[in-house]
mmCIF file of C-alpha atoms in Angstrom:
data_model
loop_
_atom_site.group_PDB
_atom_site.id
_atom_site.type_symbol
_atom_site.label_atom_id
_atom_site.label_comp_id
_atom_site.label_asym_id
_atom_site.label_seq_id
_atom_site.Cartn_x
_atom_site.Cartn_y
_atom_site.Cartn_z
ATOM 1 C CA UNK A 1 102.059 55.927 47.584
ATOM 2 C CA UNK A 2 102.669 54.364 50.982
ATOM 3 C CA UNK A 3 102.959 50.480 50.784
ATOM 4 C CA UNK A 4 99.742 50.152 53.164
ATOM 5 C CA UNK A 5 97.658 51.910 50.232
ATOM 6 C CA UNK A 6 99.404 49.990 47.857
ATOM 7 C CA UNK A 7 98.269 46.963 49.628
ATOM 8 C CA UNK A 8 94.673 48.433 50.056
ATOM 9 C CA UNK A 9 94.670 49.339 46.381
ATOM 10 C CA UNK A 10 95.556 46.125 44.955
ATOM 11 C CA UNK A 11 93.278 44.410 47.652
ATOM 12 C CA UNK A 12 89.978 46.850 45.812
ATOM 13 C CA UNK A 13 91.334 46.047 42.105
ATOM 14 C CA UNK A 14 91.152 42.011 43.697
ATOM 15 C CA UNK A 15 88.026 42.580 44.739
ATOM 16 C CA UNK A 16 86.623 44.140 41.562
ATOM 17 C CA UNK A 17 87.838 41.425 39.840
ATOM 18 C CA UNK A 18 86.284 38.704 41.883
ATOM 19 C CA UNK A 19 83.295 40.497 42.150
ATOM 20 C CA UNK A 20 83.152 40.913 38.030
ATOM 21 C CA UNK A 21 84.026 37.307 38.003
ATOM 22 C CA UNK A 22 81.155 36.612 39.897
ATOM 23 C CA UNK A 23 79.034 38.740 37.690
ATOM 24 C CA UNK A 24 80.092 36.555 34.656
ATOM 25 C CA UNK A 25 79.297 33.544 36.346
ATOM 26 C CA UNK A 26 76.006 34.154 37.262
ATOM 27 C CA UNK A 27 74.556 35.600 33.746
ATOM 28 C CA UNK A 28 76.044 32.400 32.934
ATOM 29 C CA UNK A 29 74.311 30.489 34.571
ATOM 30 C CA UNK A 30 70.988 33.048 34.228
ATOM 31 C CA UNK A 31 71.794 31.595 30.539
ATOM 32 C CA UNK A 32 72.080 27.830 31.116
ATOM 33 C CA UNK A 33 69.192 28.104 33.307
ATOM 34 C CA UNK A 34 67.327 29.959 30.513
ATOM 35 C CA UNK A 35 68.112 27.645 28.240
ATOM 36 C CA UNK A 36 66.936 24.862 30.250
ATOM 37 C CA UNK A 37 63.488 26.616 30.884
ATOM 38 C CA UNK A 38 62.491 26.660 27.558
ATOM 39 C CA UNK A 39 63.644 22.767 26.785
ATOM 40 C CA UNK A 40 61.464 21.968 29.802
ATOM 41 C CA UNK A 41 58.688 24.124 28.743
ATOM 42 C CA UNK A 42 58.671 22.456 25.010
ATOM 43 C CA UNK A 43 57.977 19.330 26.779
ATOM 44 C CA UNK A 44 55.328 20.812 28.895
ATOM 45 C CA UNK A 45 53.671 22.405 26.021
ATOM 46 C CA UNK A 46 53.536 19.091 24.481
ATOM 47 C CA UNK A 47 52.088 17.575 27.148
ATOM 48 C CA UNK A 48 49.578 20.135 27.063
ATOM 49 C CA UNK A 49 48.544 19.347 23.878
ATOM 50 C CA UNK A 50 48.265 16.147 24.005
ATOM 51 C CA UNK A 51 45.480 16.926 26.764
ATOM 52 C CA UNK A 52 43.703 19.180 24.615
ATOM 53 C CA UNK A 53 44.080 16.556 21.636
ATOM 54 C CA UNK A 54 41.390 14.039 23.933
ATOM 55 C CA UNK A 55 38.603 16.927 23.910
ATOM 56 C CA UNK A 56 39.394 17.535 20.408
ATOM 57 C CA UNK A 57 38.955 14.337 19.404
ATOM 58 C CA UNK A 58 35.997 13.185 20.879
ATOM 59 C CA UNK A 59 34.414 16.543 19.172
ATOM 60 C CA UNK A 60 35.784 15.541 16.170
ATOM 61 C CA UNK A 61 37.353 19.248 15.337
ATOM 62 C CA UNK A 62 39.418 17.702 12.819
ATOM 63 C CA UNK A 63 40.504 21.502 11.844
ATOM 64 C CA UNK A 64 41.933 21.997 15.772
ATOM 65 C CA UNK A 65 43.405 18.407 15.422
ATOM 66 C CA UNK A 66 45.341 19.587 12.263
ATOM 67 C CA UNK A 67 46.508 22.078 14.382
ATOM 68 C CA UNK A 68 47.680 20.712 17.162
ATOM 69 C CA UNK A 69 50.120 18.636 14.580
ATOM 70 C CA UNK A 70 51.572 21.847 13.074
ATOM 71 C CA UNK A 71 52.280 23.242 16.130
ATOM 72 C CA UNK A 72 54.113 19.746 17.876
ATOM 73 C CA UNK A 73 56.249 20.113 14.661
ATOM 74 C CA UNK A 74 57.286 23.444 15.431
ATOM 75 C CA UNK A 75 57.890 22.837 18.845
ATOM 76 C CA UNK A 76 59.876 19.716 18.436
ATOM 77 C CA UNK A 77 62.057 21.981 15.193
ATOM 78 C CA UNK A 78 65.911 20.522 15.197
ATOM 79 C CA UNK A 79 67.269 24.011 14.480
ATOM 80 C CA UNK A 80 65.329 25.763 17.201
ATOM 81 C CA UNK A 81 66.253 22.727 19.961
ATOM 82 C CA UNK A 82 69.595 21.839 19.182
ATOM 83 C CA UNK A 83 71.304 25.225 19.246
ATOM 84 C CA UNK A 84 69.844 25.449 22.925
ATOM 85 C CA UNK A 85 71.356 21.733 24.289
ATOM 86 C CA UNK A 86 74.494 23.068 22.806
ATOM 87 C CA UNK A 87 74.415 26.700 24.141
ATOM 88 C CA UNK A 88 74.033 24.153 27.888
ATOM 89 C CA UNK A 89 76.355 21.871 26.943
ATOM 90 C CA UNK A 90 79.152 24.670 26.380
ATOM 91 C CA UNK A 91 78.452 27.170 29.433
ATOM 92 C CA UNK A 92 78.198 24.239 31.678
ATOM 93 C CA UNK A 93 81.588 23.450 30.792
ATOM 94 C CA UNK A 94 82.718 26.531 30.765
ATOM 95 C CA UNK A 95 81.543 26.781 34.462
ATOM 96 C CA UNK A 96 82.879 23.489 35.210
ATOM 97 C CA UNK A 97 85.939 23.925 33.446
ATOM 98 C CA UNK A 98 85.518 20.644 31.471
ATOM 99 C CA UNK A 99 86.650 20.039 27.750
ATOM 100 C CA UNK A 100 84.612 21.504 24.847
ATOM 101 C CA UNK A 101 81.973 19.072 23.806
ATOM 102 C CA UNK A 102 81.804 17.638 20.381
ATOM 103 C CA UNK A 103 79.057 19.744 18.454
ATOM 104 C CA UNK A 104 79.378 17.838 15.746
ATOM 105 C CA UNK A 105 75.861 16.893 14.011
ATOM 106 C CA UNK A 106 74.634 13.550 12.769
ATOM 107 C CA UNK A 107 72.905 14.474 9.857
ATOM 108 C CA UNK A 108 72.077 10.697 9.579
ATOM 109 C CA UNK A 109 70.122 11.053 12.226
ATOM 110 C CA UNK A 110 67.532 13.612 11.326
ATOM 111 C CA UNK A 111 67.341 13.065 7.848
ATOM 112 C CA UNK A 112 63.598 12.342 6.882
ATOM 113 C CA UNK A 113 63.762 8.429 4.880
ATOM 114 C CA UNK A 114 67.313 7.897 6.342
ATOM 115 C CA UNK A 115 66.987 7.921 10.092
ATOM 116 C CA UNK A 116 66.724 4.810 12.468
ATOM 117 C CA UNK A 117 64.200 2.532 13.496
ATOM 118 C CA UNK A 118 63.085 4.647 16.216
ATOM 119 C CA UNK A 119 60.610 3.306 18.681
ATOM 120 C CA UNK A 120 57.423 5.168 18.727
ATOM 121 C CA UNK A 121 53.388 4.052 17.773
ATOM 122 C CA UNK A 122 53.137 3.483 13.907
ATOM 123 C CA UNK A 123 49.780 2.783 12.585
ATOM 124 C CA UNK A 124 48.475 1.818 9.093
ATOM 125 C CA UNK A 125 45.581 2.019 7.064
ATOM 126 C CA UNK A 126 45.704 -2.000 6.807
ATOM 127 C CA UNK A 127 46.026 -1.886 10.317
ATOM 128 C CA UNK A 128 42.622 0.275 10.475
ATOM 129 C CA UNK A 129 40.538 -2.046 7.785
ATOM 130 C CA UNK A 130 41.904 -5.540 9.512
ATOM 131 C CA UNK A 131 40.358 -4.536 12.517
ATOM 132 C CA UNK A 132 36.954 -3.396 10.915
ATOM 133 C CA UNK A 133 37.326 -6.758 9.292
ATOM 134 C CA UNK A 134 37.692 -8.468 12.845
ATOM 135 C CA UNK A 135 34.963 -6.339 14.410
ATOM 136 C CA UNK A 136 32.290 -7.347 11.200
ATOM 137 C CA UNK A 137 34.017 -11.406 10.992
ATOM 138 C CA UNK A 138 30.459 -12.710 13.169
ATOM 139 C CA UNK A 139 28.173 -10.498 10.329
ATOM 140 C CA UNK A 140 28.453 -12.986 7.528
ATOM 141 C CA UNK A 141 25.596 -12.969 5.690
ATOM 142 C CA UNK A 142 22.658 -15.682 6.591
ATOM 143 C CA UNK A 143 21.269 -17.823 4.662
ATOM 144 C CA UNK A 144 18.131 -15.912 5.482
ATOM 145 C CA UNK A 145 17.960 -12.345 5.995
ATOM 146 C CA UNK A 146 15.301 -10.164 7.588
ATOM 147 C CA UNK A 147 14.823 -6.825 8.063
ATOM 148 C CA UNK A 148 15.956 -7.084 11.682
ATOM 149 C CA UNK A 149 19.152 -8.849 10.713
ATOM 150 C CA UNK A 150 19.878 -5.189 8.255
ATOM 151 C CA UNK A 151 18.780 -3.302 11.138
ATOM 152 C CA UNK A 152 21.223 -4.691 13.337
ATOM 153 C CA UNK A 153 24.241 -5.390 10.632
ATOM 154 C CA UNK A 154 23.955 -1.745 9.888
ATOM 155 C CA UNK A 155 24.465 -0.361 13.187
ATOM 156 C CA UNK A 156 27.620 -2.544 13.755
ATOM 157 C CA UNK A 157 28.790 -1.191 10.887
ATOM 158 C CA UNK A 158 28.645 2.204 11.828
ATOM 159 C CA UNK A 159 30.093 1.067 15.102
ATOM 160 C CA UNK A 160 33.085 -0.615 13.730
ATOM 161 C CA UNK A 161 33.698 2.657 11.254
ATOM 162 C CA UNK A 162 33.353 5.007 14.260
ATOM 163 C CA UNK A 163 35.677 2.544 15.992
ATOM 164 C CA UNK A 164 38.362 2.941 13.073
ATOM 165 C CA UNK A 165 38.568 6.574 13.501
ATOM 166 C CA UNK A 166 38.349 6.863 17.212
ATOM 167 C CA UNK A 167 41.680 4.154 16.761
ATOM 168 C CA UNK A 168 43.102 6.705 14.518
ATOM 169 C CA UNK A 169 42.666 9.578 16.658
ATOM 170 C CA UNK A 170 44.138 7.673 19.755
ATOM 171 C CA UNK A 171 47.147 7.149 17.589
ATOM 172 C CA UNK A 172 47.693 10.528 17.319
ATOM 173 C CA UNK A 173 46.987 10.947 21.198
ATOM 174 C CA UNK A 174 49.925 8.054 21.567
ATOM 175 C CA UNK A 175 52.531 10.014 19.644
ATOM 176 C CA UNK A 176 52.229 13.395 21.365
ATOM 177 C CA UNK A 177 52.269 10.976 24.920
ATOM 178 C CA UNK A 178 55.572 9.509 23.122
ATOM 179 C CA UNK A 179 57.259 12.236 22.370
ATOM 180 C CA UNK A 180 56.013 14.354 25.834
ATOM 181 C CA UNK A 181 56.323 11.461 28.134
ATOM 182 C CA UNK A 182 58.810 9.806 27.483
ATOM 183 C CA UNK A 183 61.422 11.364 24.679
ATOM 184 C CA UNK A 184 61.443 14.379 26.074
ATOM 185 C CA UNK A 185 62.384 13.954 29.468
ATOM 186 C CA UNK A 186 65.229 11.762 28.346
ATOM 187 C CA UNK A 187 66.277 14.396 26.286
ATOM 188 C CA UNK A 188 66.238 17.021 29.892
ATOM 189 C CA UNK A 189 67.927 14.217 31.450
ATOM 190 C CA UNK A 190 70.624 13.770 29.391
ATOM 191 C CA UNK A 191 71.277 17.578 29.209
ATOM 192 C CA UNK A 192 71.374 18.110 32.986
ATOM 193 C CA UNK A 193 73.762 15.369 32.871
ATOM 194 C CA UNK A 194 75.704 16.730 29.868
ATOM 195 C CA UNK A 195 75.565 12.988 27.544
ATOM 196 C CA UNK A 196 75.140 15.078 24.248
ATOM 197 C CA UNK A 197 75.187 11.542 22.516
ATOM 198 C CA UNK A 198 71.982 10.809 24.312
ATOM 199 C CA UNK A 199 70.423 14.382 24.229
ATOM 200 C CA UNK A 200 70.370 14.214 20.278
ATOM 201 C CA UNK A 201 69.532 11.182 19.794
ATOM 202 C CA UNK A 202 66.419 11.908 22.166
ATOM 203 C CA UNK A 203 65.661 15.052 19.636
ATOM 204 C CA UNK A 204 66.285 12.755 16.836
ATOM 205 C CA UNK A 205 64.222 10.590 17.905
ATOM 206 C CA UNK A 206 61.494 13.150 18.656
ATOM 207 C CA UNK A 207 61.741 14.302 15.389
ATOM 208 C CA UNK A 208 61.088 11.075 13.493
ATOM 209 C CA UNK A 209 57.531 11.071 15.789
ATOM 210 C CA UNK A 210 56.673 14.803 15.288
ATOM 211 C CA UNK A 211 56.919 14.253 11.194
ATOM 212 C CA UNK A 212 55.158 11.071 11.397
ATOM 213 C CA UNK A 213 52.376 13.110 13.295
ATOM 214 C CA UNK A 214 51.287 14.294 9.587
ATOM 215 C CA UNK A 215 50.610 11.204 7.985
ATOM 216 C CA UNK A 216 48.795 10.125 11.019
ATOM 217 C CA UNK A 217 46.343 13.094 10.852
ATOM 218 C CA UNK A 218 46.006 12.246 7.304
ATOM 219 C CA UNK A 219 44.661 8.610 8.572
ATOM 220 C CA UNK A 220 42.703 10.147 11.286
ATOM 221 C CA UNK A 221 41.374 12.516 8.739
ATOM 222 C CA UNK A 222 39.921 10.195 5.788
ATOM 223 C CA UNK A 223 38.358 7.663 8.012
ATOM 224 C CA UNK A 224 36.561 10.624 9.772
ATOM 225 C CA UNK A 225 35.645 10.993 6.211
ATOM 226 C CA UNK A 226 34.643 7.901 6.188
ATOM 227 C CA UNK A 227 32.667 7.804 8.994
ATOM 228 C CA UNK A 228 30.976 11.160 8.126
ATOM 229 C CA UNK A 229 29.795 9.509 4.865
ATOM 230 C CA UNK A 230 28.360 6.486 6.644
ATOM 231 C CA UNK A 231 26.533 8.219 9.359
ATOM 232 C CA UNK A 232 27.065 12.481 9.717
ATOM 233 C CA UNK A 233 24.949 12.733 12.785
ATOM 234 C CA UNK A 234 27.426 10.157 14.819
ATOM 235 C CA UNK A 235 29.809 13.751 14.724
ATOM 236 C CA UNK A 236 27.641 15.168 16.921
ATOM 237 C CA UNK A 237 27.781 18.732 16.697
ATOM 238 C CA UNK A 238 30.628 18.739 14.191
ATOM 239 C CA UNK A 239 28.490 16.170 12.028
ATOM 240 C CA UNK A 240 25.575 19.138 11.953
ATOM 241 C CA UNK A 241 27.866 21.902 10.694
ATOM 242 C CA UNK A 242 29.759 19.529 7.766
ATOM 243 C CA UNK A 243 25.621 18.874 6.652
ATOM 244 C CA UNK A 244 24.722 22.194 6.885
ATOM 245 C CA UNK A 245 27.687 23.499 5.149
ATOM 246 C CA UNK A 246 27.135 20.449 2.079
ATOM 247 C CA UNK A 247 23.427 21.299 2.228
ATOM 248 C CA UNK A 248 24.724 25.735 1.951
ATOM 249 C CA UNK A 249 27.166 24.586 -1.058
ATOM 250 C CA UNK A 250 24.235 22.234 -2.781
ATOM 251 C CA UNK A 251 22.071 25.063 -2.933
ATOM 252 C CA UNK A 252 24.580 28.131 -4.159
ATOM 253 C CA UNK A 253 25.296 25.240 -6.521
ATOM 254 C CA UNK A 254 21.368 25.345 -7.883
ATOM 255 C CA UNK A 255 21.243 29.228 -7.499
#
């Protein structure tokens, strides 16, 4: 072989390599920017159902509500989310050519009991019943009551226990904002710019909210209950089925 086709050889076996090379990088960063679709679109999804969580609320579908909860807790699941910022965190350095990142996991972190004081809305129960107490402090009784004075305690009453769960249900509404609005694009954030300390903690963080999302339905849920039992047509629609549906059950009861 002449040395011009030995030069013209080795030039094509260059240029097969660069152009494999090339190849590489790109589903590499196909991959990274995969990756980084789907953390985004968690967040979006979120989002999203915080929106629907209004409507749902002021219908008082309880049953979609419930929903709505199970699915922010799968969406926001450590062992789906964290493999992803690592898979990011690795090919970026591999494109970049910077060191490995530590992948090590603080289990302290996401441990359920054992994790941080996290910042995100917390509501209570007391919470709920001191302000029903505030709203009902100017109904003392009289010294004299009247049938107009019952009219009117009653319906503040009602007021102040629709009040309780619409505060309940907004609570909800303020977790999925938390975790949608703000966690989450801290945790994007601190992916693009490859702080894994941050990233996690932003999950973590995330997390805590997401699991306390359960107990909050469970508040949002009983004083529903409550406000069902007080007055079932201030449901609306949803008040209509739950009677219908006690009056059904009564009557197979009696059959």
């Amino acid at each position: 072989m002449s040395e011009i086709a030995k030069a013209v050889a080795a030039l094509e076996e260059q240029a097969a390599e660069a152009r494999e090379l090339r190849q590489t990088i790109e589903r590499i960063e196909a991959e990274v920017g995969a990756h980084l679709d789907e953390l985004s679109g968690i967040g979006s999804a979120i989002l999203h159902l915080h929106f629907d969580l209004d409507n749902q609320i002021a219908e008082h579908d309880y049953s979609a509500v419930e929903q709505a909860v199970g699915t922010l807790e799968g969406l926001v699941d450590v062992a789906e989310v964290l493999p992803k910022i690592d898979a990011v965190l690795l090919l970026t350095g591999l494109l970049e050519g910077t060191p490995t990142p530590d992948l090590t996991v603080p289990i302290g972190l996401f441990k359920a009991g054992e994790t941080p004081a996290f910042e995100y809305p917390r509501l209570t129960q007391e919470d709920l019943d001191r302000q029903f107490q505030n709203e009902m402090a100017d109904w003392s009784d009289p010294d004299e009551q009247d049938d107009r004075w019952a009219e009117d305690h009653e319906i503040a009453e009602q007021e102040a226990i629709r009040n309780r769960a619409r505060r309940a249900g907004l609570h909800l509404m303020e977790l999925f904002d938390h975790i949608g609005d703000n966690l989450w694009p801290e945790l994007i954030e601190s992916v693009e710019t490859g702080h894994r300390d941050n990233a996690v903690r932003a999950l973590a963080a995330a997390a805590a909210a997401a699991r306390d999302a359960r107990p909050a339905y469970k508040l949002y849920e009983v004083n529903l209950s409550a406000q069902y039992t007080a007055n079932p047509s201030s449901l609306g629609a949803m008040g209509e089925f739950l009677s219908g549906f006690e009056t059904w059950l009564t009557s197979q009861g009696h059959s």
